[in-house]
């Protein structure tokens, strides 16, 4: 999916959370699994932080950056309609945050799992 970013206009990158989930699932060859996504989001992966370090274990609520203290809008699409509506922005933040959390870029199945879980939150 990331390879598709080059040369596409911002309008072409607009998406819905369901479309992004379908894309990540297709790329991974497996459906996103909410339980795996929750575990991935809340557990540490050998690095100092987990996703929840900044986004909290309740991503329906605002978080706070662990270093800067900057407020972070809720991650769950049900309470933040701006989340996961832009492929380029979604990829940018997965790339940055996964490097902090897992020490590498996340794989498509990991993105699908996290997004599947976030989409279950109301």
PDB file of C-alpha atoms in Angstrom:
ATOM      1  CA  UNK A   1       0.000   0.000   0.000  1.00  0.00           C
ATOM      2  CA  UNK A   2       2.798   2.412   0.856  1.00  0.00           C
ATOM      3  CA  UNK A   3       4.197   1.863  -2.610  1.00  0.00           C
ATOM      4  CA  UNK A   4       0.956   3.241  -3.994  1.00  0.00           C
ATOM      5  CA  UNK A   5       1.524   6.636  -2.410  1.00  0.00           C
ATOM      6  CA  UNK A   6       3.965   7.965  -4.986  1.00  0.00           C
ATOM      7  CA  UNK A   7       2.314  10.200  -7.559  1.00  0.00           C
ATOM      8  CA  UNK A   8      -1.198  10.145  -6.149  1.00  0.00           C
ATOM      9  CA  UNK A   9      -3.022  13.385  -5.373  1.00  0.00           C
ATOM     10  CA  UNK A  10      -4.384  14.087  -1.922  1.00  0.00           C
ATOM     11  CA  UNK A  11      -7.927  13.567  -3.221  1.00  0.00           C
ATOM     12  CA  UNK A  12      -6.942  10.156  -4.533  1.00  0.00           C
ATOM     13  CA  UNK A  13      -5.655   9.251  -1.081  1.00  0.00           C
ATOM     14  CA  UNK A  14      -8.890  10.063   0.727  1.00  0.00           C
ATOM     15  CA  UNK A  15     -10.365   6.974   2.255  1.00  0.00           C
ATOM     16  CA  UNK A  16     -12.565   5.656   4.992  1.00  0.00           C
ATOM     17  CA  UNK A  17     -11.367   3.541   7.904  1.00  0.00           C
ATOM     18  CA  UNK A  18     -13.145   0.537   6.351  1.00  0.00           C
ATOM     19  CA  UNK A  19     -11.357   1.081   3.028  1.00  0.00           C
ATOM     20  CA  UNK A  20      -7.987   1.347   4.740  1.00  0.00           C
ATOM     21  CA  UNK A  21      -8.701  -1.777   6.759  1.00  0.00           C
ATOM     22  CA  UNK A  22      -9.665  -3.634   3.581  1.00  0.00           C
ATOM     23  CA  UNK A  23      -6.432  -2.486   1.926  1.00  0.00           C
ATOM     24  CA  UNK A  24      -4.214  -3.537   4.815  1.00  0.00           C
ATOM     25  CA  UNK A  25      -6.030  -6.865   5.107  1.00  0.00           C
ATOM     26  CA  UNK A  26      -5.658  -7.521   1.377  1.00  0.00           C
ATOM     27  CA  UNK A  27      -1.969  -6.614   1.507  1.00  0.00           C
ATOM     28  CA  UNK A  28      -1.437  -8.916   4.497  1.00  0.00           C
ATOM     29  CA  UNK A  29      -3.567 -11.729   3.120  1.00  0.00           C
ATOM     30  CA  UNK A  30      -5.460 -11.969   6.414  1.00  0.00           C
ATOM     31  CA  UNK A  31      -8.361 -10.135   8.007  1.00  0.00           C
ATOM     32  CA  UNK A  32      -7.614  -7.646  10.739  1.00  0.00           C
ATOM     33  CA  UNK A  33      -8.282  -9.221  14.115  1.00  0.00           C
ATOM     34  CA  UNK A  34      -9.461  -6.808  16.850  1.00  0.00           C
ATOM     35  CA  UNK A  35      -8.123  -8.902  19.753  1.00  0.00           C
ATOM     36  CA  UNK A  36      -4.649  -9.001  18.213  1.00  0.00           C
ATOM     37  CA  UNK A  37      -4.918  -5.277  17.526  1.00  0.00           C
ATOM     38  CA  UNK A  38      -5.744  -4.495  21.134  1.00  0.00           C
ATOM     39  CA  UNK A  39      -2.847  -6.626  22.344  1.00  0.00           C
ATOM     40  CA  UNK A  40      -0.478  -4.992  19.854  1.00  0.00           C
ATOM     41  CA  UNK A  41      -1.667  -1.512  20.846  1.00  0.00           C
ATOM     42  CA  UNK A  42      -1.385  -1.985  24.596  1.00  0.00           C
ATOM     43  CA  UNK A  43       1.759  -4.105  24.886  1.00  0.00           C
ATOM     44  CA  UNK A  44       5.377  -3.051  24.621  1.00  0.00           C
ATOM     45  CA  UNK A  45       7.462  -4.651  21.884  1.00  0.00           C
ATOM     46  CA  UNK A  46      10.968  -4.391  23.249  1.00  0.00           C
ATOM     47  CA  UNK A  47      10.995  -0.602  23.062  1.00  0.00           C
ATOM     48  CA  UNK A  48      10.359   1.961  25.772  1.00  0.00           C
ATOM     49  CA  UNK A  49       6.807   2.759  24.665  1.00  0.00           C
ATOM     50  CA  UNK A  50       3.640   1.015  23.571  1.00  0.00           C
ATOM     51  CA  UNK A  51       0.997   2.696  21.393  1.00  0.00           C
ATOM     52  CA  UNK A  52      -0.977   3.224  24.600  1.00  0.00           C
ATOM     53  CA  UNK A  53       1.894   5.202  26.133  1.00  0.00           C
ATOM     54  CA  UNK A  54       0.646   8.228  24.194  1.00  0.00           C
ATOM     55  CA  UNK A  55      -2.798   7.165  22.970  1.00  0.00           C
ATOM     56  CA  UNK A  56      -3.928   5.580  26.291  1.00  0.00           C
ATOM     57  CA  UNK A  57      -5.519   2.157  26.661  1.00  0.00           C
ATOM     58  CA  UNK A  58      -8.856   3.869  25.957  1.00  0.00           C
ATOM     59  CA  UNK A  59      -8.341   5.351  22.460  1.00  0.00           C
ATOM     60  CA  UNK A  60     -11.846   6.802  22.572  1.00  0.00           C
ATOM     61  CA  UNK A  61     -10.270   9.451  24.771  1.00  0.00           C
ATOM     62  CA  UNK A  62      -7.579  12.025  24.065  1.00  0.00           C
ATOM     63  CA  UNK A  63      -4.009  11.017  24.738  1.00  0.00           C
ATOM     64  CA  UNK A  64      -0.846  12.915  25.478  1.00  0.00           C
ATOM     65  CA  UNK A  65       2.571  12.568  23.873  1.00  0.00           C
ATOM     66  CA  UNK A  66       4.899  10.843  26.332  1.00  0.00           C
ATOM     67  CA  UNK A  67       7.737  13.318  25.767  1.00  0.00           C
ATOM     68  CA  UNK A  68       6.241  16.612  24.619  1.00  0.00           C
ATOM     69  CA  UNK A  69       3.007  16.453  26.584  1.00  0.00           C
ATOM     70  CA  UNK A  70       1.105  17.572  23.480  1.00  0.00           C
ATOM     71  CA  UNK A  71      -2.551  16.515  23.501  1.00  0.00           C
ATOM     72  CA  UNK A  72      -3.393  13.851  20.923  1.00  0.00           C
ATOM     73  CA  UNK A  73      -6.957  13.582  19.615  1.00  0.00           C
ATOM     74  CA  UNK A  74      -8.732  10.248  20.166  1.00  0.00           C
ATOM     75  CA  UNK A  75      -7.696   7.441  17.821  1.00  0.00           C
ATOM     76  CA  UNK A  76     -11.034   5.632  17.532  1.00  0.00           C
ATOM     77  CA  UNK A  77     -12.803   6.612  14.298  1.00  0.00           C
ATOM     78  CA  UNK A  78     -16.192   6.479  16.067  1.00  0.00           C
ATOM     79  CA  UNK A  79     -15.274   9.475  18.231  1.00  0.00           C
ATOM     80  CA  UNK A  80     -12.866  11.225  15.857  1.00  0.00           C
ATOM     81  CA  UNK A  81     -14.215  11.358  12.307  1.00  0.00           C
ATOM     82  CA  UNK A  82     -10.872  12.627  10.983  1.00  0.00           C
ATOM     83  CA  UNK A  83      -8.980   9.462  11.902  1.00  0.00           C
ATOM     84  CA  UNK A  84      -8.075   7.054   9.136  1.00  0.00           C
ATOM     85  CA  UNK A  85      -9.584   9.107   6.316  1.00  0.00           C
ATOM     86  CA  UNK A  86      -6.348   9.877   4.485  1.00  0.00           C
ATOM     87  CA  UNK A  87      -4.011   7.113   3.325  1.00  0.00           C
ATOM     88  CA  UNK A  88      -0.899   9.308   3.212  1.00  0.00           C
ATOM     89  CA  UNK A  89      -1.485  10.685   6.704  1.00  0.00           C
ATOM     90  CA  UNK A  90      -2.270   7.231   8.078  1.00  0.00           C
ATOM     91  CA  UNK A  91       0.897   5.801   6.557  1.00  0.00           C
ATOM     92  CA  UNK A  92       2.968   8.725   7.859  1.00  0.00           C
ATOM     93  CA  UNK A  93       1.848   8.185  11.434  1.00  0.00           C
ATOM     94  CA  UNK A  94       2.070   4.388  11.311  1.00  0.00           C
ATOM     95  CA  UNK A  95       5.636   4.733   9.972  1.00  0.00           C
ATOM     96  CA  UNK A  96       6.712   7.206  12.672  1.00  0.00           C
ATOM     97  CA  UNK A  97       4.953   5.614  15.610  1.00  0.00           C
ATOM     98  CA  UNK A  98       5.808   2.020  14.730  1.00  0.00           C
ATOM     99  CA  UNK A  99       9.494   2.913  14.708  1.00  0.00           C
ATOM    100  CA  UNK A 100       9.082   4.225  18.265  1.00  0.00           C
ATOM    101  CA  UNK A 101       6.992   1.284  19.440  1.00  0.00           C
ATOM    102  CA  UNK A 102       8.421  -1.746  17.622  1.00  0.00           C
ATOM    103  CA  UNK A 103      11.697  -0.352  16.307  1.00  0.00           C
ATOM    104  CA  UNK A 104      10.679  -0.834  12.666  1.00  0.00           C
ATOM    105  CA  UNK A 105       7.822  -0.079  10.311  1.00  0.00           C
ATOM    106  CA  UNK A 106       4.678  -2.035  11.055  1.00  0.00           C
ATOM    107  CA  UNK A 107       3.594  -4.810   8.744  1.00  0.00           C
ATOM    108  CA  UNK A 108       0.259  -4.709   6.939  1.00  0.00           C
ATOM    109  CA  UNK A 109      -1.214  -7.374   9.230  1.00  0.00           C
ATOM    110  CA  UNK A 110      -0.275  -5.332  12.314  1.00  0.00           C
ATOM    111  CA  UNK A 111      -1.884  -2.209  10.846  1.00  0.00           C
ATOM    112  CA  UNK A 112      -5.001  -4.218   9.944  1.00  0.00           C
ATOM    113  CA  UNK A 113      -5.230  -5.642  13.469  1.00  0.00           C
ATOM    114  CA  UNK A 114      -4.860  -2.256  15.173  1.00  0.00           C
ATOM    115  CA  UNK A 115      -7.340  -0.579  12.843  1.00  0.00           C
ATOM    116  CA  UNK A 116      -9.804  -3.467  13.238  1.00  0.00           C
ATOM    117  CA  UNK A 117      -9.672  -3.008  17.003  1.00  0.00           C
ATOM    118  CA  UNK A 118      -9.968   0.782  16.873  1.00  0.00           C
ATOM    119  CA  UNK A 119     -13.032   0.414  14.647  1.00  0.00           C
ATOM    120  CA  UNK A 120     -14.777  -1.678  17.317  1.00  0.00           C
ATOM    121  CA  UNK A 121     -14.493   1.100  19.908  1.00  0.00           C
ATOM    122  CA  UNK A 122     -17.523   3.305  20.442  1.00  0.00           C
TER     123      UNK A 122
END
